[in-house]
Tab-separated table of C-alpha atoms in Angstrom:
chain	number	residue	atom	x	y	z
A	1	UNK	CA	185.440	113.761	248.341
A	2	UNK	CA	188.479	114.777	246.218
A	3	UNK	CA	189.843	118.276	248.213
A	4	UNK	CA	191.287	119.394	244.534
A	5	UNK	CA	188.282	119.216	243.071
A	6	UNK	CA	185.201	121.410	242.945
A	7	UNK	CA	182.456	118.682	243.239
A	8	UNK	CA	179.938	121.588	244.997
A	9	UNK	CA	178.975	122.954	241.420
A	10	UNK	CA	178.336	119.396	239.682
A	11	UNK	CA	176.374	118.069	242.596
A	12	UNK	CA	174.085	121.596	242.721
A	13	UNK	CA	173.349	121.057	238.674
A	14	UNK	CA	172.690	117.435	239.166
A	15	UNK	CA	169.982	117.770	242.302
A	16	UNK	CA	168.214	121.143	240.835
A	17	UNK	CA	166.447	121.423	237.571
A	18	UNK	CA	167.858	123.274	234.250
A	19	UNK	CA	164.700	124.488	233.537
A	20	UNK	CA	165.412	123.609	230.172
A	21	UNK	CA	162.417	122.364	229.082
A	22	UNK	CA	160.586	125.316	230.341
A	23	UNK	CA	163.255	127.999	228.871
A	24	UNK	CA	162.640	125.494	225.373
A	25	UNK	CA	158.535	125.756	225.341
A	26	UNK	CA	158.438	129.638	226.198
A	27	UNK	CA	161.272	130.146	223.222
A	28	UNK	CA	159.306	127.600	221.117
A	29	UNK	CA	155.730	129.785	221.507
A	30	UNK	CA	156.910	133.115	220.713
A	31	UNK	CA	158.968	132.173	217.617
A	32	UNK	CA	155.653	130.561	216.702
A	33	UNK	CA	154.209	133.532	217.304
A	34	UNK	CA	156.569	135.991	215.920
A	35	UNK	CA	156.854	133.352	212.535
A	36	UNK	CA	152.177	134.243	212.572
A	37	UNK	CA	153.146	137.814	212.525
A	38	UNK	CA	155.573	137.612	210.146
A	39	UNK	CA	153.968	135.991	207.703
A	40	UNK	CA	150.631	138.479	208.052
A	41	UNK	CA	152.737	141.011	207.727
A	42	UNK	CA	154.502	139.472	203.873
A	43	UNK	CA	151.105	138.591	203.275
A	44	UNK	CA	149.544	142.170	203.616
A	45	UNK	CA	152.655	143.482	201.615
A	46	UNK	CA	152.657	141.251	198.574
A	47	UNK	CA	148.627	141.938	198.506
A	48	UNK	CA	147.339	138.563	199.664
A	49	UNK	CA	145.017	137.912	201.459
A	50	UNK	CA	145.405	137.678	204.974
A	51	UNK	CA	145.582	134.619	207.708
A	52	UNK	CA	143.479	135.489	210.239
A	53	UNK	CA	143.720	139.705	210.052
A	54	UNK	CA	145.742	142.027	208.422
A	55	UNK	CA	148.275	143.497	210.232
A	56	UNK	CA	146.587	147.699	210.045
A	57	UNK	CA	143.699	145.886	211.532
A	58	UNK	CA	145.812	144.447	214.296
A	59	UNK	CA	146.789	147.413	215.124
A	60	UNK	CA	143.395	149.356	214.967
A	61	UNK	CA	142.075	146.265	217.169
A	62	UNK	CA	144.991	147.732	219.281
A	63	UNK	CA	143.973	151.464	219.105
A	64	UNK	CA	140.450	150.705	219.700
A	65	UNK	CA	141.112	148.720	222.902
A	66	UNK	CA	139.788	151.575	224.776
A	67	UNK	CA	136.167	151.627	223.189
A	68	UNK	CA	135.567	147.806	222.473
A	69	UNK	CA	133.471	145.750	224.675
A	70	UNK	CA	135.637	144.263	228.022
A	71	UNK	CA	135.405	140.501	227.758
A	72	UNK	CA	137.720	139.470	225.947
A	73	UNK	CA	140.634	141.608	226.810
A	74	UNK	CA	139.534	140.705	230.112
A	75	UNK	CA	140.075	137.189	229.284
A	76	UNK	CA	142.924	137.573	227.684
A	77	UNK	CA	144.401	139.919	230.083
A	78	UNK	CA	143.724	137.116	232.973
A	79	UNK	CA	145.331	134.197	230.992
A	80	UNK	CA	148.141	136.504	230.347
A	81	UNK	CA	149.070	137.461	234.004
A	82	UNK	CA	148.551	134.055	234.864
A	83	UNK	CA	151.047	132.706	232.767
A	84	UNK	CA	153.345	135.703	233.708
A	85	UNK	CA	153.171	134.771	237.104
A	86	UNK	CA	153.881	131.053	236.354
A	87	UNK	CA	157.020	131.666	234.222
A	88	UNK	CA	158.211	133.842	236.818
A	89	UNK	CA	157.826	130.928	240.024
A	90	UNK	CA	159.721	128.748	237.274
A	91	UNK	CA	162.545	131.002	237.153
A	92	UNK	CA	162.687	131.594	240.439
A	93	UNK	CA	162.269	128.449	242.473
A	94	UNK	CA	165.125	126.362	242.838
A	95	UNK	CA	163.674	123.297	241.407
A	96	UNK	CA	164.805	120.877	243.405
A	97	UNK	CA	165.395	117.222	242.394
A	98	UNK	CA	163.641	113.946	243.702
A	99	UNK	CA	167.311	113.558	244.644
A	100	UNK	CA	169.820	113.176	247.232
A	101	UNK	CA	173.746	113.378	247.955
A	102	UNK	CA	175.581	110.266	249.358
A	103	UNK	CA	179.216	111.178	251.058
A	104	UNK	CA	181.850	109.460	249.062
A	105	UNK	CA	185.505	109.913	249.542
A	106	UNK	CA	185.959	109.063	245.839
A	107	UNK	CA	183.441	110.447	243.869
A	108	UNK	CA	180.576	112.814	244.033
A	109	UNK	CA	177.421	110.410	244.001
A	110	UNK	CA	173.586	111.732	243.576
A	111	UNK	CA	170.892	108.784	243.864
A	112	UNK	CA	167.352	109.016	243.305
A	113	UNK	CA	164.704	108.855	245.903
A	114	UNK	CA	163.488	105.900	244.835
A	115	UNK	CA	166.554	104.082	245.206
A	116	UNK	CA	166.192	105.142	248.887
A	117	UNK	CA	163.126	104.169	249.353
A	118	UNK	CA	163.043	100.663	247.804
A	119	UNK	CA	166.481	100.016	249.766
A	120	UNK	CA	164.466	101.063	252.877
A	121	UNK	CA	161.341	99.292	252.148
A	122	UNK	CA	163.332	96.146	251.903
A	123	UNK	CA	165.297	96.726	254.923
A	124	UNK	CA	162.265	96.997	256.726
A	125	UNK	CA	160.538	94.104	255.585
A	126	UNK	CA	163.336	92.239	256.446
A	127	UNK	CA	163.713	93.567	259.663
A	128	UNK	CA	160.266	93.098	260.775
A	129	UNK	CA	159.987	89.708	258.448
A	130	UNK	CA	156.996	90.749	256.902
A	131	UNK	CA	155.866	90.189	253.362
A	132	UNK	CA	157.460	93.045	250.999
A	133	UNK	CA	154.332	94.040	249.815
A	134	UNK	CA	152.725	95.348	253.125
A	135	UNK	CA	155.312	98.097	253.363
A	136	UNK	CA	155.654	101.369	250.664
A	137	UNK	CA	158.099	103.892	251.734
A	138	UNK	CA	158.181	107.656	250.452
A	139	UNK	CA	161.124	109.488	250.838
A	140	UNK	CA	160.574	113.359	250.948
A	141	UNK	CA	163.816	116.162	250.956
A	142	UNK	CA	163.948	115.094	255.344
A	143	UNK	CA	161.797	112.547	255.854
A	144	UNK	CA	160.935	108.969	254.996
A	145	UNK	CA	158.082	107.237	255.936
A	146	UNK	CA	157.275	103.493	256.221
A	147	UNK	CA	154.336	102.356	255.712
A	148	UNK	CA	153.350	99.127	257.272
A	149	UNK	CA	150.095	97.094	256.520
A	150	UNK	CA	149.752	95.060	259.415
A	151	UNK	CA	148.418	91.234	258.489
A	152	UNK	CA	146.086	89.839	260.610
A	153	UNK	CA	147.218	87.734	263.499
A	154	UNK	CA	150.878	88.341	263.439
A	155	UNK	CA	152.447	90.527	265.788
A	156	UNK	CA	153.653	93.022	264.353
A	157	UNK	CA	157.754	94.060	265.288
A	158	UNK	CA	157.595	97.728	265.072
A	159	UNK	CA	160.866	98.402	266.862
A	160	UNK	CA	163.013	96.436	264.654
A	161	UNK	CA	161.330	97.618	261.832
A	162	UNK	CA	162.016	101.384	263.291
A	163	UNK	CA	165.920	100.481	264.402
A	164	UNK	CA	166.593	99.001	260.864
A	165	UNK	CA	165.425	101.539	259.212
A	166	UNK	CA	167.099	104.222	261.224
A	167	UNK	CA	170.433	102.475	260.992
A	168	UNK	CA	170.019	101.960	257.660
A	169	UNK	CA	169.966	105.774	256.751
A	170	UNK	CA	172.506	106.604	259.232
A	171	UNK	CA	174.596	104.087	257.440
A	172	UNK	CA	173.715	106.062	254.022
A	173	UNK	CA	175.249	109.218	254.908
A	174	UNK	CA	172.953	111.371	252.965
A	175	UNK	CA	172.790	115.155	252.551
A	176	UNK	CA	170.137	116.521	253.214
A	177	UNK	CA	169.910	113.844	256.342
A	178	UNK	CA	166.746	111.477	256.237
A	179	UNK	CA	165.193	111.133	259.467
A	180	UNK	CA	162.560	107.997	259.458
A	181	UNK	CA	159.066	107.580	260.510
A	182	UNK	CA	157.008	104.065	261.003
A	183	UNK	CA	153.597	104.566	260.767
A	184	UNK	CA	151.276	101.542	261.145
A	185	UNK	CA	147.992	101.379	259.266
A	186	UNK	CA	145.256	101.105	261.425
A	187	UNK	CA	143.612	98.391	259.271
A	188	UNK	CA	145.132	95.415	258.612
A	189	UNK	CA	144.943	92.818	255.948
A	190	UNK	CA	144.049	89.292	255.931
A	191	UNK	CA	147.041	87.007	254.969
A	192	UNK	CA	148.071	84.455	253.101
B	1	UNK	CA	176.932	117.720	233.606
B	2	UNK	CA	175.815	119.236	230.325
B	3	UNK	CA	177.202	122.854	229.468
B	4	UNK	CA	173.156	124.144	229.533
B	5	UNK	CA	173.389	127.764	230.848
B	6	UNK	CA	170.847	127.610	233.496
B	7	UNK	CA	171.048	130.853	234.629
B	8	UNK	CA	170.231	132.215	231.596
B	9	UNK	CA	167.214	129.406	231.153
B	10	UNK	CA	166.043	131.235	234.223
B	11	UNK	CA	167.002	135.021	233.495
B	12	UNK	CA	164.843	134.432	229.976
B	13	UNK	CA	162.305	132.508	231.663
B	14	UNK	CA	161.818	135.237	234.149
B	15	UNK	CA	162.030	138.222	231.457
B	16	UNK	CA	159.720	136.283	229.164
B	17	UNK	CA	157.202	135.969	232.876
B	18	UNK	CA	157.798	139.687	233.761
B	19	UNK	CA	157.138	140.625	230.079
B	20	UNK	CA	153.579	138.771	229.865
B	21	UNK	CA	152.526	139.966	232.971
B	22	UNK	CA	152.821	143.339	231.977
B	23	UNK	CA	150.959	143.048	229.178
B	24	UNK	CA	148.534	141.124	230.782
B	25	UNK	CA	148.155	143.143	233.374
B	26	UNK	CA	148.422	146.405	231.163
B	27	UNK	CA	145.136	144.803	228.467
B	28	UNK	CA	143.296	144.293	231.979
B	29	UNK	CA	143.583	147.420	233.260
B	30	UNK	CA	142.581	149.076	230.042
B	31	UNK	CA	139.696	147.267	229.831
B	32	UNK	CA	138.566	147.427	233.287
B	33	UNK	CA	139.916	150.628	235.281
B	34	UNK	CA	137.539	153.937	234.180
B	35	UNK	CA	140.785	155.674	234.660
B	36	UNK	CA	143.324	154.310	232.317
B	37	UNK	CA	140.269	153.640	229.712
B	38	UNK	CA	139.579	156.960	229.564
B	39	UNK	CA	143.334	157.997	229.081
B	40	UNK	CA	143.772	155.282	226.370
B	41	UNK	CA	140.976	156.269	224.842
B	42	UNK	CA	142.254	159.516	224.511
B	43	UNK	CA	145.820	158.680	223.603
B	44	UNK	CA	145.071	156.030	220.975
B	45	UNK	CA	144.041	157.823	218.087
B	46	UNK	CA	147.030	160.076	218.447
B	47	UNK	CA	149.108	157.220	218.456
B	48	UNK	CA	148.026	155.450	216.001
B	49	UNK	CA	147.925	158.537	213.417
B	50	UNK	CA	151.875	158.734	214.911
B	51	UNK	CA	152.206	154.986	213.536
B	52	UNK	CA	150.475	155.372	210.475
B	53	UNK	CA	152.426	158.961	209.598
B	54	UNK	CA	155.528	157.053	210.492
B	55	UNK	CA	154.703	154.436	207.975
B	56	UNK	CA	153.682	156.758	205.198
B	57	UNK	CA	156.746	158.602	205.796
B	58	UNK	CA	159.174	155.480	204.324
B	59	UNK	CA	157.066	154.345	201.284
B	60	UNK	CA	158.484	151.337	199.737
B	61	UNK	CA	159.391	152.877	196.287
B	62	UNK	CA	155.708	152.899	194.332
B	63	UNK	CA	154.259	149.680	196.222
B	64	UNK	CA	152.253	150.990	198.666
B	65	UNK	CA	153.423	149.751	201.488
B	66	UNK	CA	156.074	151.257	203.766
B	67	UNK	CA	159.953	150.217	204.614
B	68	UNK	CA	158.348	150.172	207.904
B	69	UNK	CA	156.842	146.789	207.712
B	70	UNK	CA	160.569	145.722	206.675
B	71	UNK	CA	161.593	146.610	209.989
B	72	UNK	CA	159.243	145.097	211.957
B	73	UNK	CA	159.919	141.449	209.464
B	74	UNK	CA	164.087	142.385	210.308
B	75	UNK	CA	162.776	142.552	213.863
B	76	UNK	CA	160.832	139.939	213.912
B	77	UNK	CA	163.725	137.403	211.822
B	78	UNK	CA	166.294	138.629	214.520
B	79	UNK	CA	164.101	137.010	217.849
B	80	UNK	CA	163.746	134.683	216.076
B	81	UNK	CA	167.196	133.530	215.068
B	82	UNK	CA	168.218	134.424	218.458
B	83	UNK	CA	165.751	132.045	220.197
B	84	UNK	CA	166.849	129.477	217.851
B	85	UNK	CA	170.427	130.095	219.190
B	86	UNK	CA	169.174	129.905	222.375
B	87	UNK	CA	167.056	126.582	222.217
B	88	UNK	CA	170.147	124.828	220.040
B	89	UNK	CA	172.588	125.583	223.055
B	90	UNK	CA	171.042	123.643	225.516
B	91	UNK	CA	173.206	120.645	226.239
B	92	UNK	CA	176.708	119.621	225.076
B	93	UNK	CA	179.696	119.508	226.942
B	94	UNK	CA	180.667	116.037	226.350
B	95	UNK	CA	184.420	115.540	225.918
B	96	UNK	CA	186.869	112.650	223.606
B	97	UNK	CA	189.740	113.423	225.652
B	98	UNK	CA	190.400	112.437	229.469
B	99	UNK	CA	194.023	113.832	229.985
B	100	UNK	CA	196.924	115.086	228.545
B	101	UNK	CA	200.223	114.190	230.242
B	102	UNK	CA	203.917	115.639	228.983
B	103	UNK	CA	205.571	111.820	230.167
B	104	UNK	CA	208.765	112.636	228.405
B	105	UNK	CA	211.118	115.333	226.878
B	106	UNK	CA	210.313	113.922	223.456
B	107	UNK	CA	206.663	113.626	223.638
B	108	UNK	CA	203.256	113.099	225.802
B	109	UNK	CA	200.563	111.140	226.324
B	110	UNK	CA	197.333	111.921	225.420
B	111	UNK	CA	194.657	109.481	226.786
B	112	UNK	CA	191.458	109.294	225.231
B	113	UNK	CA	188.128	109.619	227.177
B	114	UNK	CA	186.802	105.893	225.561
B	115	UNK	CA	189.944	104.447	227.610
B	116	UNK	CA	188.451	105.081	231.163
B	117	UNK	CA	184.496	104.756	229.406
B	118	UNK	CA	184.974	101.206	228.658
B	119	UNK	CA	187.159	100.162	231.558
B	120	UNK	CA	184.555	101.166	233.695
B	121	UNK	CA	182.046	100.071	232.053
B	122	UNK	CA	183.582	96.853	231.617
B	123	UNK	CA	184.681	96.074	235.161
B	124	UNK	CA	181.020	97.495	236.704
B	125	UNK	CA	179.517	94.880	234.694
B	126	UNK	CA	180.808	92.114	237.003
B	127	UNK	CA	178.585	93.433	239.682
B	128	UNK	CA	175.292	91.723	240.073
B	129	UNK	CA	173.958	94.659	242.119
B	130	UNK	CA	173.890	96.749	238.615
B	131	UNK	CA	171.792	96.478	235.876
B	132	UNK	CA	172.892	98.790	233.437
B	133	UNK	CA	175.683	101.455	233.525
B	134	UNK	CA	176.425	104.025	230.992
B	135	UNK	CA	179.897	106.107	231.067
B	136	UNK	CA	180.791	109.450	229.418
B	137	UNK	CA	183.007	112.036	229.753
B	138	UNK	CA	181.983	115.588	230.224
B	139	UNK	CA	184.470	118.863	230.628
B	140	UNK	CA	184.064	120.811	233.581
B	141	UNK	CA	186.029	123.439	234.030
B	142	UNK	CA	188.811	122.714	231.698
B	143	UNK	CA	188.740	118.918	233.307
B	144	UNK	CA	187.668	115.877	232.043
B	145	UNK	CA	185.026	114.164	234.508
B	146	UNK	CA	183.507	110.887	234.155
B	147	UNK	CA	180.096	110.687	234.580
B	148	UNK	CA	179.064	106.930	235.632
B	149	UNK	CA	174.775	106.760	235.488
B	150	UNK	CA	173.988	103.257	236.857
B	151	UNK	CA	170.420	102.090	237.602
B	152	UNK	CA	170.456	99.072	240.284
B	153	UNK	CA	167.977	96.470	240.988
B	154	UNK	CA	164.958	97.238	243.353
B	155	UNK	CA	165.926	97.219	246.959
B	156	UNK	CA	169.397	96.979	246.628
B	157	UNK	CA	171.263	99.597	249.030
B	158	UNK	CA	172.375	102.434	247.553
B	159	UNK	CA	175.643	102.224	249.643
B	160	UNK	CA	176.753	99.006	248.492
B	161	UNK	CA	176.432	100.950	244.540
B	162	UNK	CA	178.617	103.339	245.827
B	163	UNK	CA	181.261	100.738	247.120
B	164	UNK	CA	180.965	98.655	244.035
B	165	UNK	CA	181.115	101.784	241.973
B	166	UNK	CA	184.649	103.282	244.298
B	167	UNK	CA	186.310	99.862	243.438
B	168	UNK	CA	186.193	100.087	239.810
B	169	UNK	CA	187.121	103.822	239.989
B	170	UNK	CA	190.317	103.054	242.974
B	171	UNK	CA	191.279	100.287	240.046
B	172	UNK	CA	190.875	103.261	236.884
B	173	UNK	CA	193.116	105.270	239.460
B	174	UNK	CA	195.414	102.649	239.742
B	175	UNK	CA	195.551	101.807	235.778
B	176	UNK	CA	195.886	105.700	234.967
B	177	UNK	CA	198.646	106.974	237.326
B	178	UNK	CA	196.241	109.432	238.358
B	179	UNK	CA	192.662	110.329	239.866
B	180	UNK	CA	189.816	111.182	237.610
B	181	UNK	CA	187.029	113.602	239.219
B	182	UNK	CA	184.177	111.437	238.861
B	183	UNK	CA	179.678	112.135	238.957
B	184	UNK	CA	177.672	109.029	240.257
B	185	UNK	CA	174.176	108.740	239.405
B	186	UNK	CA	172.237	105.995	241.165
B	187	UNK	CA	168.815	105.515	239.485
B	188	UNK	CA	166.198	103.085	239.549
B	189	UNK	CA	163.511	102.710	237.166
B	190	UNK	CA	161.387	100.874	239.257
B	191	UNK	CA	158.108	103.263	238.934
B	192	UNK	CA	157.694	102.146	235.986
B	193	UNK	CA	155.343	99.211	236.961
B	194	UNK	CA	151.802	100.106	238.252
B	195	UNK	CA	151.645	97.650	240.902
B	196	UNK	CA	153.667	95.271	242.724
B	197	UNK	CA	153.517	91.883	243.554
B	198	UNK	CA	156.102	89.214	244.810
B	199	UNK	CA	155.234	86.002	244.646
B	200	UNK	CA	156.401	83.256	247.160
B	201	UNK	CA	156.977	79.544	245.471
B	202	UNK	CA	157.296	76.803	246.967
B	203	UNK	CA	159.205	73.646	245.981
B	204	UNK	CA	161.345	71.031	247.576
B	205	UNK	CA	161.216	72.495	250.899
B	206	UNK	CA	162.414	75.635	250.412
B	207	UNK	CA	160.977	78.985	249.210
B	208	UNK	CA	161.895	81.402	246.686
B	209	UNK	CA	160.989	84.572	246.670
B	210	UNK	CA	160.314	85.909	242.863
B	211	UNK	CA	159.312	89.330	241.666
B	212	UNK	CA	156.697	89.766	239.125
B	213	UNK	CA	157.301	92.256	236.442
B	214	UNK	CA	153.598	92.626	235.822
């Protein structure tokens, strides 16, 4: 990568989420809800009748909170601190993309898991000369793992399939490094 | 590569979280803890006679209601437009200019982002491996970086993208007098189908192996 420039901050935006659409939603709800209070509030002031309630009786509703019967500002309370505690994990996890680094000495390059996988998946059918079909791959943040569907009656080459597939990512030069798996179904199929 | 402020998606977030816990938590405990249910029950029709007095206190001229209601409608119009603010600034960055070069005394040279856009573009079209490619320019830190997204055919190696993808940019380098920070995006697209099949045909002695989009 370019030494004169600072590809570190790009690369951490492109594999972590913005959290946009998150940030977006929450703003969208309580400008909803601020526009329902709002308009109560004209509503009770130019003599109208009201929406749902007037705002005074929002706020005896309010006052009374200490004498009305618990259910629903149990309820309510519950849904509330639930969605508290959601918002919060949002903001604080890091969100991590389905994504992964490549080393470049060009550019800075992100590619998507699936990329990896399907690249591996074919790698490994070739390797072991197998049908495409008998093998899914799923890539993880440190781990892939083939999955082979055995067919019945023909050996199957795990150790090819394993080197291949090894090489393959060590060839890749990813960050976070991929380290590969082979697992063989215990059931085969029959083939065609 | 946008300009979105993602700390402050999170800070808000996180605010917004803290803020409807609290309440939350503070509607639960008054309705189920003997303790604070007593004390609010004690407190609240103080408070409320506060809010009301309060209220009284500002009439709005011979109306009947109070300049207090104003205020909370002023209050209520500010959040607002500053969520709205907040929601429009999401995104943007993108740039029309890639560089700006003083190549004489008399004058300079001012390229335009499109130049490098659709010379890339252009050139990553002869590869096979690549299905579509899409180029824009986005400033980062006062620099003008190319972002190339590219989405390549299923199983292709992701390394050979990159290669492909280095070539064009070592030729842009070449073109340009100069290197131009670049973002590579390698995507795929290939979820999109709910099941797989490849179909093996055979004709002539030979066998061709054919992906079904089904």
């Amino acid at each position: 990568m370019s030494i004169h420039y600072p590809y570190r901050r790009i690369l951490r935006r492109e594999t972590h989420s913005p959290r946009s659409v998150v940030a977006i939603t929450a703003a969208v709800i309580v400008i909803i809800l601020c526009a329902y209070v709002g308009t109560e509030v004209i509503l009770a002031m130019v003599g109208h009748r009201a929406l749902l309630a007037p705002p005074q009786d929002m706020l005896t509703a309010l006052g009374d909170l200490g004498t009305a019967p618990i259910g629903l500002p149990i309820i309510i309370g519950i849904l509330l601190v639930v969605l508290g505690l959601l918002l919060i994990v949002a903001a604080v996890t890091p969100g991590r993309r389905a994504r992964h680094r490549l080393t470049s000495s060009r550019a800075a390059v992100v590619v998507d898991d699936e990329v990896i996988a399907s690249s591996l998946a074919r790698s490994a059918a070739h390797a072991g000369n197998i049908d495409p079909d008998t093998v899914v791959v799923s890539v993880s943040s440190r781990r892939a793992t083939v999955h082979v569907t055995p067919t019945s009656g023909v050996p199957l080459r795990e150790e090819e399939i394993s080197r291949a597939v090894a090489e393959q990512l060590a060839g890749l030069g990813l960050d976070p490094p991929i380290h590969s798996e082979v697992r063989v179904a215990l059931h085969g199929r029959v083939g065609s | 590569m946008n300009n979105t402020n993602r700390a402050l998606n999170r800070i808000f977030t996180a605010l917004l979280g803290l803020l409807t816990l609290l309440v939350g938590g503070a509607i639960g405990a008054v309705a189920t803890v003997p303790g604070i249910r007593a004390a609010y029950r004690k407190a609240a029709p103080a408070t409320r006679d506060d809010v009301i007095g309060w209220l009284k206190s500002i009439p709005l001229f011979d109306s009947g209601t109070s300049w207090g209601w104003i205020a909370v409608l002023a209050v209520l119009v500010l959040i607002v437009v500053l969520l709205l603010f907040f929601i429009f600034r999401q995104g943007g960055g993108r740039h029309d200019l890639l560089f700006t070069e003083e190549t004489t005394p008399e004058g300079s040279t001012v390229i335009d982002a499109d130049l490098a856009e659709h010379a890339v573009q252009h050139d990553l079209g002869r590869h096979p491996e690549l299905l579509t490619s899409r180029v824009s320019t986005y400033e980062v830190n006062d620099t003008a970086v190319l972002k190339i997204a590219v989405t390549c055919r299923r199983g292709v190696s992701p390394r050979d993208v990159t290669t492909a993808i280095e070539d064009t940019l070592t030729a842009l380098d070449a073109l340009l007098g100069r290197e131009v920070p670049a973002l590579i995006h390698i995507s795929g697209g290939f979820r999109v189908r709910l099941s797989r099949s490849t179909r093996v045909q055979q004709g002539a002695g030979s066998t061709t192996e054919r992906e079904s989009f089904a």
